[in-house]
């Protein structure tokens, strides 16, 4: 585990110990765990950037996940939970340790009255549509970005005035050496794109939502309408990870970066979007180093001109958070 340099910008990938033979053997012989080696993370992120994961596991149940967590702890290797990869920047050199994706039983959805229980591997867009079809409302505004339930819980993701905390009651959380437990979401200190789960070794395996009964057809129409508006305001076509920085109090990171004249700034294959200055797009074979250069340039420019210290919203994994803060603090 890394030092908590900045919640939400710290990866759980440190220290970078490798996965030894014994650990690989234990993982491969665990029921419900599928092990692959040297999987390019670029193919698993919306930015399309990132070198190989030393070991990439697909985990199908809470029991299988517990064993993966135990192996990681006992063999002292890092474990990174991977959702849809829509809010993460991985290094070009890849990451040592285990990258874990939740599938199988962890993609199940159960309805009971107005209560919806979803595995952490379910995509929010699918959940919003499926619940709307059942006349259950509340997730429409959260359906327009690429996210798993687990990733959205950890980020307390939100859009159009609705955040995860508005619809969640409980989440299921696994921690090394402890059984998975249900925790009230408000006890996890949800704030603006933050929860106390960030920068820890906790894993979200599922979530319970409290929705309300209403007109399902109208909810589906609203989902389509919100998504149309959304795609008009975001850079289309080029890979990206949504907002790079959190908005500072009473302002917008995009406005500040734009006011510094940085729209369209390029480093290698990456560019600060000409459409939305708080989004960096991968124009052509961008590297993580290119994205980090642009983030540092934007951070310095906004600090020098406005005295505002922007904080990354995107998760800088595998040592990139330390590199980012090291560079911005160096001046
Ligand atoms: C086009 C676009 C638009 C976006 N718009 C928005 C928006 O409007 N609002 C918004 O809030 N975000 C937005 N985002 C950012 C992103 O979609 C959200 O932050 C999303 O919730 C991340 O979910 P994920 O499954 O992709 O997580 P990942 O990016 O895979 O992971 C994000 C973090 O969560 C951790 N994590 C993931 N799953 C788990 C788990 N099960 N247990 C523990 N930790 C886990 C990861 O380790 C990582 O630290 C946008 C992104 C894109 C590309």
mmCIF file of C-alpha atoms and ligand atoms in Angstrom:
data_model
loop_
_atom_site.group_PDB
_atom_site.id
_atom_site.type_symbol
_atom_site.label_atom_id
_atom_site.label_comp_id
_atom_site.label_asym_id
_atom_site.label_seq_id
_atom_site.Cartn_x
_atom_site.Cartn_y
_atom_site.Cartn_z
ATOM 1 C CA UNK A 1 0.000 0.000 0.000
ATOM 2 C CA UNK A 2 1.261 3.449 -0.842
ATOM 3 C CA UNK A 3 1.282 6.426 1.465
ATOM 4 C CA UNK A 4 -1.937 8.388 1.163
ATOM 5 C CA UNK A 5 -0.550 11.236 -0.937
ATOM 6 C CA UNK A 6 -3.922 12.296 -2.224
ATOM 7 C CA UNK A 7 -7.041 10.242 -1.773
ATOM 8 C CA UNK A 8 -8.350 9.064 -5.093
ATOM 9 C CA UNK A 9 -5.089 9.673 -6.872
ATOM 10 C CA UNK A 10 -3.213 6.941 -5.077
ATOM 11 C CA UNK A 11 -2.897 3.507 -6.507
ATOM 12 C CA UNK A 12 -3.008 0.309 -4.517
ATOM 13 C CA UNK A 13 -0.362 -1.081 -6.847
ATOM 14 C CA UNK A 14 2.643 -0.324 -4.632
ATOM 15 C CA UNK A 15 5.064 -1.713 -3.622
ATOM 16 C CA UNK A 16 5.684 -3.369 -6.986
ATOM 17 C CA UNK A 17 6.533 -6.897 -5.927
ATOM 18 C CA UNK A 18 6.210 -9.505 -8.676
ATOM 19 C CA UNK A 19 3.826 -12.485 -8.626
ATOM 20 C CA UNK A 20 5.976 -15.522 -7.894
ATOM 21 C CA UNK A 21 5.417 -19.092 -9.072
ATOM 22 C CA UNK A 22 3.751 -20.204 -5.844
ATOM 23 C CA UNK A 23 1.227 -17.357 -6.049
ATOM 24 C CA UNK A 24 0.438 -18.103 -9.709
ATOM 25 C CA UNK A 25 -0.098 -21.755 -8.860
ATOM 26 C CA UNK A 26 -2.491 -20.934 -6.018
ATOM 27 C CA UNK A 27 -4.448 -18.537 -8.184
ATOM 28 C CA UNK A 28 -4.714 -21.014 -11.060
ATOM 29 C CA UNK A 29 -5.980 -23.761 -8.777
ATOM 30 C CA UNK A 30 -8.699 -21.621 -7.152
ATOM 31 C CA UNK A 31 -12.255 -22.347 -8.339
ATOM 32 C CA UNK A 32 -13.841 -19.314 -9.987
ATOM 33 C CA UNK A 33 -10.533 -17.630 -10.847
ATOM 34 C CA UNK A 34 -9.327 -17.375 -14.437
ATOM 35 C CA UNK A 35 -5.682 -16.354 -14.722
ATOM 36 C CA UNK A 36 -4.050 -14.672 -17.704
ATOM 37 C CA UNK A 37 -0.550 -13.298 -17.965
ATOM 38 C CA UNK A 38 0.842 -10.106 -19.507
ATOM 39 C CA UNK A 39 -2.552 -8.719 -20.519
ATOM 40 C CA UNK A 40 -2.230 -5.297 -22.188
ATOM 41 C CA UNK A 41 -4.129 -2.838 -20.016
ATOM 42 C CA UNK A 42 -4.587 -0.487 -22.977
ATOM 43 C CA UNK A 43 -7.261 -2.888 -24.201
ATOM 44 C CA UNK A 44 -9.090 -2.670 -20.860
ATOM 45 C CA UNK A 45 -9.264 1.115 -20.424
ATOM 46 C CA UNK A 46 -11.319 3.787 -22.156
ATOM 47 C CA UNK A 47 -8.149 5.859 -22.700
ATOM 48 C CA UNK A 48 -6.590 2.892 -24.530
ATOM 49 C CA UNK A 49 -3.327 3.436 -22.666
ATOM 50 C CA UNK A 50 -1.287 1.160 -20.424
ATOM 51 C CA UNK A 51 1.318 -1.586 -20.617
ATOM 52 C CA UNK A 52 0.771 -5.167 -19.513
ATOM 53 C CA UNK A 53 -0.670 -6.376 -16.221
ATOM 54 C CA UNK A 54 1.745 -8.977 -14.925
ATOM 55 C CA UNK A 55 -1.194 -11.188 -13.915
ATOM 56 C CA UNK A 56 -4.802 -10.434 -14.818
ATOM 57 C CA UNK A 57 -7.479 -12.461 -13.049
ATOM 58 C CA UNK A 58 -11.169 -12.754 -13.655
ATOM 59 C CA UNK A 59 -12.967 -13.584 -10.431
ATOM 60 C CA UNK A 60 -16.454 -15.104 -10.463
ATOM 61 C CA UNK A 61 -17.575 -15.075 -6.814
ATOM 62 C CA UNK A 62 -16.967 -13.526 -3.403
ATOM 63 C CA UNK A 63 -15.330 -16.768 -2.250
ATOM 64 C CA UNK A 64 -12.909 -16.697 -5.186
ATOM 65 C CA UNK A 65 -12.177 -13.030 -4.522
ATOM 66 C CA UNK A 66 -11.394 -13.747 -0.854
ATOM 67 C CA UNK A 67 -8.828 -16.321 -1.933
ATOM 68 C CA UNK A 68 -7.242 -13.892 -4.415
ATOM 69 C CA UNK A 69 -6.995 -11.302 -1.640
ATOM 70 C CA UNK A 70 -5.430 -13.858 0.691
ATOM 71 C CA UNK A 71 -2.878 -14.902 -1.944
ATOM 72 C CA UNK A 72 -1.999 -11.257 -2.621
ATOM 73 C CA UNK A 73 -1.517 -10.558 1.059
ATOM 74 C CA UNK A 74 0.421 -13.718 1.913
ATOM 75 C CA UNK A 75 2.665 -13.433 -1.148
ATOM 76 C CA UNK A 76 3.005 -9.672 -0.624
ATOM 77 C CA UNK A 77 1.961 -8.734 -4.139
ATOM 78 C CA UNK A 78 -0.173 -5.760 -5.051
ATOM 79 C CA UNK A 79 -3.840 -6.211 -6.005
ATOM 80 C CA UNK A 80 -5.597 -3.669 -8.207
ATOM 81 C CA UNK A 81 -9.357 -3.868 -8.683
ATOM 82 C CA UNK A 82 -10.378 -3.079 -12.217
ATOM 83 C CA UNK A 83 -13.867 -2.007 -13.232
ATOM 84 C CA UNK A 84 -14.547 -0.650 -16.697
ATOM 85 C CA UNK A 85 -11.214 1.175 -16.743
ATOM 86 C CA UNK A 86 -12.935 4.503 -17.430
ATOM 87 C CA UNK A 87 -11.222 6.515 -14.705
ATOM 88 C CA UNK A 88 -7.696 5.177 -14.591
ATOM 89 C CA UNK A 89 -4.313 5.849 -16.176
ATOM 90 C CA UNK A 90 -1.875 2.940 -16.141
ATOM 91 C CA UNK A 91 1.866 3.352 -16.790
ATOM 92 C CA UNK A 92 3.329 2.554 -20.202
ATOM 93 C CA UNK A 93 5.582 -0.050 -18.561
ATOM 94 C CA UNK A 94 2.533 -1.846 -17.178
ATOM 95 C CA UNK A 95 1.992 -2.952 -13.604
ATOM 96 C CA UNK A 96 3.459 -5.651 -11.449
ATOM 97 C CA UNK A 97 1.119 -7.681 -9.269
ATOM 98 C CA UNK A 98 -2.458 -8.783 -9.842
ATOM 99 C CA UNK A 99 -5.134 -6.836 -11.702
ATOM 100 C CA UNK A 100 -8.562 -8.239 -10.888
ATOM 101 C CA UNK A 101 -11.877 -7.930 -12.696
ATOM 102 C CA UNK A 102 -15.212 -9.057 -11.241
ATOM 103 C CA UNK A 103 -17.476 -11.246 -13.335
ATOM 104 C CA UNK A 104 -19.866 -14.241 -13.009
ATOM 105 C CA UNK A 105 -21.907 -14.117 -9.779
ATOM 106 C CA UNK A 106 -20.583 -10.615 -9.253
ATOM 107 C CA UNK A 107 -22.573 -9.459 -12.299
ATOM 108 C CA UNK A 108 -25.933 -10.586 -10.930
ATOM 109 C CA UNK A 109 -28.900 -8.317 -10.308
ATOM 110 C CA UNK A 110 -31.761 -9.104 -7.875
ATOM 111 C CA UNK A 111 -34.936 -7.094 -7.449
ATOM 112 C CA UNK A 112 -37.061 -7.134 -4.300
ATOM 113 C CA UNK A 113 -39.753 -4.502 -4.279
ATOM 114 C CA UNK A 114 -37.983 -1.189 -4.689
ATOM 115 C CA UNK A 115 -34.689 -2.617 -3.505
ATOM 116 C CA UNK A 116 -32.134 -3.601 -6.150
ATOM 117 C CA UNK A 117 -29.015 -5.621 -5.348
ATOM 118 C CA UNK A 118 -26.312 -5.592 -8.007
ATOM 119 C CA UNK A 119 -22.895 -7.214 -8.184
ATOM 120 C CA UNK A 120 -19.954 -4.828 -8.450
ATOM 121 C CA UNK A 121 -19.172 -6.079 -11.955
ATOM 122 C CA UNK A 122 -22.523 -4.960 -13.419
ATOM 123 C CA UNK A 123 -22.357 -1.920 -15.689
ATOM 124 C CA UNK A 124 -24.362 1.080 -14.461
ATOM 125 C CA UNK A 125 -25.787 1.718 -17.941
ATOM 126 C CA UNK A 126 -27.224 -1.790 -18.084
ATOM 127 C CA UNK A 127 -28.552 -1.547 -14.529
ATOM 128 C CA UNK A 128 -30.276 1.775 -15.250
ATOM 129 C CA UNK A 129 -32.004 0.396 -18.346
ATOM 130 C CA UNK A 130 -32.973 -2.926 -16.769
ATOM 131 C CA UNK A 131 -34.447 -1.281 -13.691
ATOM 132 C CA UNK A 132 -36.278 1.355 -15.767
ATOM 133 C CA UNK A 133 -37.863 -1.469 -17.776
ATOM 134 C CA UNK A 134 -39.217 -2.808 -14.470
ATOM 135 C CA UNK A 135 -40.673 0.610 -13.612
ATOM 136 C CA UNK A 136 -37.937 1.332 -11.047
ATOM 137 C CA UNK A 137 -36.576 4.870 -11.247
ATOM 138 C CA UNK A 138 -33.544 6.679 -9.857
ATOM 139 C CA UNK A 139 -30.570 5.619 -11.966
ATOM 140 C CA UNK A 140 -31.364 7.540 -15.160
ATOM 141 C CA UNK A 141 -28.799 10.325 -14.570
ATOM 142 C CA UNK A 142 -26.092 7.759 -13.741
ATOM 143 C CA UNK A 143 -26.478 5.792 -16.958
ATOM 144 C CA UNK A 144 -24.430 7.981 -19.298
ATOM 145 C CA UNK A 145 -20.858 7.128 -18.399
ATOM 146 C CA UNK A 146 -18.968 3.872 -18.816
ATOM 147 C CA UNK A 147 -18.763 2.404 -15.319
ATOM 148 C CA UNK A 148 -19.212 -0.700 -13.275
ATOM 149 C CA UNK A 149 -21.197 -0.528 -10.063
ATOM 150 C CA UNK A 150 -17.967 -1.166 -8.094
ATOM 151 C CA UNK A 151 -16.034 1.678 -9.737
ATOM 152 C CA UNK A 152 -18.958 4.081 -9.294
ATOM 153 C CA UNK A 153 -19.305 3.177 -5.602
ATOM 154 C CA UNK A 154 -15.610 3.800 -4.913
ATOM 155 C CA UNK A 155 -15.694 7.139 -6.780
ATOM 156 C CA UNK A 156 -19.161 8.143 -5.521
ATOM 157 C CA UNK A 157 -19.674 8.865 -9.219
ATOM 158 C CA UNK A 158 -22.323 11.329 -10.234
ATOM 159 C CA UNK A 159 -23.868 13.233 -13.071
ATOM 160 C CA UNK A 160 -26.648 15.768 -13.670
ATOM 161 C CA UNK A 161 -27.096 16.406 -9.951
ATOM 162 C CA UNK A 162 -27.396 12.740 -8.913
ATOM 163 C CA UNK A 163 -24.597 10.915 -7.099
ATOM 164 C CA UNK A 164 -24.309 7.302 -6.061
ATOM 165 C CA UNK A 165 -24.943 8.332 -2.457
ATOM 166 C CA UNK A 166 -28.452 9.484 -3.439
ATOM 167 C CA UNK A 167 -29.507 5.987 -4.470
ATOM 168 C CA UNK A 168 -27.319 3.605 -2.462
ATOM 169 C CA UNK A 169 -28.178 2.150 0.905
ATOM 170 C CA UNK A 170 -25.476 -0.480 1.500
ATOM 171 C CA UNK A 171 -22.389 -1.831 -0.171
ATOM 172 C CA UNK A 172 -20.681 -5.174 0.264
ATOM 173 C CA UNK A 173 -17.021 -4.723 1.102
ATOM 174 C CA UNK A 174 -14.233 -7.304 1.275
ATOM 175 C CA UNK A 175 -10.985 -6.680 3.107
ATOM 176 C CA UNK A 176 -7.950 -8.981 3.325
ATOM 177 C CA UNK A 177 -8.383 -11.624 6.025
ATOM 178 C CA UNK A 178 -11.986 -10.643 6.789
ATOM 179 C CA UNK A 179 -15.297 -11.964 5.503
ATOM 180 C CA UNK A 180 -17.183 -9.736 3.071
ATOM 181 C CA UNK A 181 -19.510 -7.464 5.077
ATOM 182 C CA UNK A 182 -22.427 -5.173 4.303
ATOM 183 C CA UNK A 183 -21.659 -1.554 5.192
ATOM 184 C CA UNK A 184 -24.034 1.404 5.144
ATOM 185 C CA UNK A 185 -22.860 3.652 2.325
ATOM 186 C CA UNK A 186 -23.112 6.830 4.372
ATOM 187 C CA UNK A 187 -20.510 5.376 6.759
ATOM 188 C CA UNK A 188 -18.010 5.365 3.884
ATOM 189 C CA UNK A 189 -17.927 9.177 3.881
ATOM 190 C CA UNK A 190 -19.136 9.750 0.335
ATOM 191 C CA UNK A 191 -18.189 13.218 -0.931
ATOM 192 C CA UNK A 192 -17.530 14.826 -4.290
ATOM 193 C CA UNK A 193 -15.971 11.939 -6.289
ATOM 194 C CA UNK A 194 -14.610 10.433 -3.118
ATOM 195 C CA UNK A 195 -15.254 7.780 -0.473
ATOM 196 C CA UNK A 196 -13.122 6.449 2.351
ATOM 197 C CA UNK A 197 -12.588 3.298 0.238
ATOM 198 C CA UNK A 198 -10.149 5.126 -2.045
ATOM 199 C CA UNK A 199 -6.491 4.360 -1.508
ATOM 200 C CA UNK A 200 -7.307 1.322 0.663
ATOM 201 C CA UNK A 201 -7.208 -2.410 -0.017
ATOM 202 C CA UNK A 202 -11.005 -2.765 0.323
ATOM 203 C CA UNK A 203 -12.907 -4.370 -2.551
ATOM 204 C CA UNK A 204 -16.543 -3.650 -3.334
ATOM 205 C CA UNK A 205 -18.368 -6.829 -4.352
ATOM 206 C CA UNK A 206 -21.912 -5.498 -4.606
ATOM 207 C CA UNK A 207 -24.317 -2.702 -3.779
ATOM 208 C CA UNK A 208 -27.897 -2.246 -2.671
ATOM 209 C CA UNK A 209 -29.934 0.546 -4.253
ATOM 210 C CA UNK A 210 -33.228 1.980 -3.050
ATOM 211 C CA UNK A 211 -35.213 3.075 -6.131
ATOM 212 C CA UNK A 212 -38.767 4.339 -6.542
ATOM 213 C CA UNK A 213 -41.733 3.177 -8.564
ATOM 214 C CA UNK A 214 -42.660 5.222 -11.614
ATOM 215 C CA UNK A 215 -43.174 5.359 -15.338
ATOM 216 C CA UNK A 216 -40.559 3.029 -16.871
ATOM 217 C CA UNK A 217 -41.125 4.184 -20.466
ATOM 218 C CA UNK A 218 -40.595 7.806 -19.438
ATOM 219 C CA UNK A 219 -37.417 6.793 -17.577
ATOM 220 C CA UNK A 220 -36.056 5.045 -20.674
ATOM 221 C CA UNK A 221 -36.842 8.125 -22.764
ATOM 222 C CA UNK A 222 -35.055 10.284 -20.180
ATOM 223 C CA UNK A 223 -31.981 8.031 -20.322
ATOM 224 C CA UNK A 224 -31.857 8.474 -24.111
ATOM 225 C CA UNK A 225 -32.332 12.225 -23.846
ATOM 226 C CA UNK A 226 -29.639 12.673 -21.180
ATOM 227 C CA UNK A 227 -27.214 10.570 -23.176
ATOM 228 C CA UNK A 228 -27.832 12.651 -26.296
ATOM 229 C CA UNK A 229 -27.076 15.891 -24.377
ATOM 230 C CA UNK A 230 -24.028 14.311 -22.855
ATOM 231 C CA UNK A 231 -22.418 13.167 -26.073
ATOM 232 C CA UNK A 232 -22.926 16.629 -27.517
ATOM 233 C CA UNK A 233 -20.885 18.206 -24.710
ATOM 234 C CA UNK A 234 -18.050 15.647 -24.529
ATOM 235 C CA UNK A 235 -15.261 14.990 -27.026
ATOM 236 C CA UNK A 236 -16.616 12.295 -29.298
ATOM 237 C CA UNK A 237 -14.729 9.607 -31.090
ATOM 238 C CA UNK A 238 -11.370 9.832 -29.323
ATOM 239 C CA UNK A 239 -10.518 7.627 -26.334
ATOM 240 C CA UNK A 240 -10.611 9.481 -23.007
ATOM 241 C CA UNK A 241 -11.324 9.002 -19.294
ATOM 242 C CA UNK A 242 -13.826 11.782 -18.699
ATOM 243 C CA UNK A 243 -12.805 14.589 -16.344
ATOM 244 C CA UNK A 244 -9.121 14.584 -15.518
ATOM 245 C CA UNK A 245 -9.298 16.923 -12.500
ATOM 246 C CA UNK A 246 -11.943 17.375 -9.811
ATOM 247 C CA UNK A 247 -13.716 20.700 -9.885
ATOM 248 C CA UNK A 248 -12.395 23.054 -7.195
ATOM 249 C CA UNK A 249 -14.916 24.629 -4.800
ATOM 250 C CA UNK A 250 -17.306 26.973 -6.613
ATOM 251 C CA UNK A 251 -15.528 26.673 -9.962
ATOM 252 C CA UNK A 252 -14.832 24.319 -12.835
ATOM 253 C CA UNK A 253 -11.480 22.762 -13.671
ATOM 254 C CA UNK A 254 -12.358 22.970 -17.380
ATOM 255 C CA UNK A 255 -13.031 26.720 -17.164
ATOM 256 C CA UNK A 256 -9.694 27.354 -15.428
ATOM 257 C CA UNK A 257 -7.690 25.241 -17.887
ATOM 258 C CA UNK A 258 -9.424 26.875 -20.840
ATOM 259 C CA UNK A 259 -8.760 30.346 -19.399
ATOM 260 C CA UNK A 260 -5.043 29.453 -19.389
ATOM 261 C CA UNK A 261 -5.279 28.953 -23.143
ATOM 262 C CA UNK A 262 -4.502 25.238 -22.981
ATOM 263 C CA UNK A 263 -7.307 23.831 -25.122
ATOM 264 C CA UNK A 264 -5.731 21.890 -27.959
ATOM 265 C CA UNK A 265 -2.307 21.613 -26.242
ATOM 266 C CA UNK A 266 -0.574 18.429 -27.386
ATOM 267 C CA UNK A 267 2.129 16.179 -26.015
ATOM 268 C CA UNK A 268 2.959 13.183 -28.174
ATOM 269 C CA UNK A 269 -0.306 11.502 -29.086
ATOM 270 C CA UNK A 270 -2.353 13.146 -26.297
ATOM 271 C CA UNK A 271 -4.277 16.413 -26.421
ATOM 272 C CA UNK A 272 -6.258 18.637 -24.070
ATOM 273 C CA UNK A 273 -9.589 18.426 -25.829
ATOM 274 C CA UNK A 274 -10.638 21.433 -27.874
ATOM 275 C CA UNK A 275 -14.205 20.669 -26.856
ATOM 276 C CA UNK A 276 -13.800 20.301 -23.107
ATOM 277 C CA UNK A 277 -10.592 21.499 -21.445
ATOM 278 C CA UNK A 278 -10.912 19.088 -18.490
ATOM 279 C CA UNK A 279 -10.714 16.080 -20.805
ATOM 280 C CA UNK A 280 -7.513 14.675 -22.309
ATOM 281 C CA UNK A 281 -7.981 12.625 -25.452
ATOM 282 C CA UNK A 282 -5.789 9.947 -26.932
ATOM 283 C CA UNK A 283 -5.475 11.272 -30.487
ATOM 284 C CA UNK A 284 -3.066 8.702 -31.739
ATOM 285 C CA UNK A 285 -1.072 6.099 -29.848
ATOM 286 C CA UNK A 286 -0.680 8.362 -26.831
ATOM 287 C CA UNK A 287 1.441 7.125 -23.977
ATOM 288 C CA UNK A 288 0.750 7.540 -20.268
ATOM 289 C CA UNK A 289 3.800 9.821 -20.200
ATOM 290 C CA UNK A 290 2.089 12.156 -22.710
ATOM 291 C CA UNK A 291 -1.078 12.351 -20.595
ATOM 292 C CA UNK A 292 0.946 12.967 -17.445
ATOM 293 C CA UNK A 293 2.903 15.778 -19.182
ATOM 294 C CA UNK A 294 -0.394 17.487 -20.088
ATOM 295 C CA UNK A 295 -1.744 17.061 -16.555
ATOM 296 C CA UNK A 296 1.396 18.603 -15.087
ATOM 297 C CA UNK A 297 1.245 21.480 -17.603
ATOM 298 C CA UNK A 298 -2.432 22.154 -16.788
ATOM 299 C CA UNK A 299 -1.853 21.924 -13.046
ATOM 300 C CA UNK A 300 1.093 24.372 -13.151
ATOM 301 C CA UNK A 301 -0.689 26.839 -15.426
ATOM 302 C CA UNK A 302 -3.829 26.954 -13.249
ATOM 303 C CA UNK A 303 -1.793 27.251 -10.061
ATOM 304 C CA UNK A 304 0.389 30.039 -11.467
ATOM 305 C CA UNK A 305 -2.503 32.046 -12.883
ATOM 306 C CA UNK A 306 -5.294 31.434 -10.338
ATOM 307 C CA UNK A 307 -3.531 30.060 -7.256
ATOM 308 C CA UNK A 308 -5.763 26.985 -7.437
ATOM 309 C CA UNK A 309 -4.250 23.525 -6.827
ATOM 310 C CA UNK A 310 -6.152 21.111 -9.077
ATOM 311 C CA UNK A 311 -6.523 17.553 -7.782
ATOM 312 C CA UNK A 312 -6.723 14.623 -10.180
ATOM 313 C CA UNK A 313 -10.059 12.855 -10.470
ATOM 314 C CA UNK A 314 -8.573 10.196 -12.698
ATOM 315 C CA UNK A 315 -6.831 7.420 -10.725
ATOM 316 C CA UNK A 316 -3.101 7.526 -11.441
ATOM 317 C CA UNK A 317 -2.023 3.917 -10.984
ATOM 318 C CA UNK A 318 1.272 2.105 -10.649
ATOM 319 C CA UNK A 319 3.418 4.950 -9.329
ATOM 320 C CA UNK A 320 2.008 7.673 -11.623
ATOM 321 C CA UNK A 321 0.414 9.532 -8.688
ATOM 322 C CA UNK A 322 3.778 9.861 -6.971
ATOM 323 C CA UNK A 323 5.342 11.014 -10.249
ATOM 324 C CA UNK A 324 2.583 13.591 -10.838
ATOM 325 C CA UNK A 325 2.791 15.102 -7.351
ATOM 326 C CA UNK A 326 6.587 14.987 -7.394
ATOM 327 C CA UNK A 327 6.672 16.996 -10.615
ATOM 328 C CA UNK A 328 4.067 19.583 -9.632
ATOM 329 C CA UNK A 329 5.700 20.120 -6.244
ATOM 330 C CA UNK A 330 9.093 20.521 -7.876
ATOM 331 C CA UNK A 331 7.705 23.685 -9.504
HETATM 332 C C1 LIG B 1 -16.680 9.506 -21.493
HETATM 333 C C2 LIG B 1 -16.622 9.473 -19.990
HETATM 334 C C3 LIG B 1 -17.518 10.208 -19.243
HETATM 335 C C4 LIG B 1 -17.475 10.201 -17.843
HETATM 336 N N1 LIG B 1 -18.387 10.923 -17.151
HETATM 337 C C5 LIG B 1 -18.434 10.829 -15.803
HETATM 338 C C6 LIG B 1 -19.445 11.496 -15.048
HETATM 339 O O1 LIG B 1 -20.302 12.176 -15.587
HETATM 340 N N2 LIG B 1 -19.443 11.376 -13.707
HETATM 341 C C7 LIG B 1 -18.500 10.618 -13.062
HETATM 342 O O2 LIG B 1 -18.573 10.526 -11.824
HETATM 343 N N3 LIG B 1 -17.528 9.974 -13.744
HETATM 344 C C8 LIG B 1 -17.473 10.057 -15.089
HETATM 345 N N4 LIG B 1 -16.490 9.411 -15.792
HETATM 346 C C9 LIG B 1 -15.424 8.698 -15.067
HETATM 347 C C10 LIG B 1 -15.728 7.220 -14.776
HETATM 348 O O3 LIG B 1 -16.625 6.690 -15.719
HETATM 349 C C11 LIG B 1 -16.278 6.999 -13.357
HETATM 350 O O4 LIG B 1 -15.363 7.433 -12.381
HETATM 351 C C12 LIG B 1 -16.605 5.517 -13.111
HETATM 352 O O5 LIG B 1 -17.445 5.400 -11.984
HETATM 353 C C13 LIG B 1 -15.386 4.625 -12.933
HETATM 354 O O6 LIG B 1 -15.858 3.285 -12.923
HETATM 355 P P1 LIG B 1 -15.025 2.077 -13.548
HETATM 356 O O7 LIG B 1 -15.821 0.837 -13.347
HETATM 357 O O8 LIG B 1 -14.626 2.376 -14.950
HETATM 358 O O9 LIG B 1 -13.767 2.077 -12.595
HETATM 359 P P2 LIG B 1 -12.206 1.993 -12.975
HETATM 360 O O10 LIG B 1 -11.847 3.163 -13.831
HETATM 361 O O11 LIG B 1 -11.884 0.649 -13.488
HETATM 362 O O12 LIG B 1 -11.576 2.177 -11.532
HETATM 363 C C14 LIG B 1 -11.650 3.413 -10.861
HETATM 364 C C15 LIG B 1 -11.121 3.205 -9.423
HETATM 365 O O13 LIG B 1 -12.025 2.388 -8.710
HETATM 366 C C16 LIG B 1 -11.345 1.209 -8.222
HETATM 367 N N5 LIG B 1 -12.293 0.098 -8.327
HETATM 368 C C17 LIG B 1 -13.003 -0.295 -9.421
HETATM 369 N N6 LIG B 1 -13.810 -1.317 -9.092
HETATM 370 C C18 LIG B 1 -13.605 -1.563 -7.762
HETATM 371 C C19 LIG B 1 -14.159 -2.495 -6.843
HETATM 372 N N7 LIG B 1 -15.089 -3.398 -7.200
HETATM 373 N N8 LIG B 1 -13.719 -2.476 -5.557
HETATM 374 C C20 LIG B 1 -12.760 -1.576 -5.164
HETATM 375 N N9 LIG B 1 -12.202 -0.675 -6.011
HETATM 376 C C21 LIG B 1 -12.632 -0.676 -7.288
HETATM 377 C C22 LIG B 1 -10.142 1.025 -9.129
HETATM 378 O O14 LIG B 1 -9.132 0.288 -8.483
HETATM 379 C C23 LIG B 1 -9.772 2.483 -9.384
HETATM 380 O O15 LIG B 1 -9.040 2.974 -8.286
HETATM 381 C C24 LIG B 1 -16.506 9.417 -17.191
HETATM 382 C C25 LIG B 1 -15.601 8.647 -17.951
HETATM 383 C C26 LIG B 1 -15.667 8.681 -19.336
HETATM 384 C C27 LIG B 1 -14.693 7.846 -20.128
#
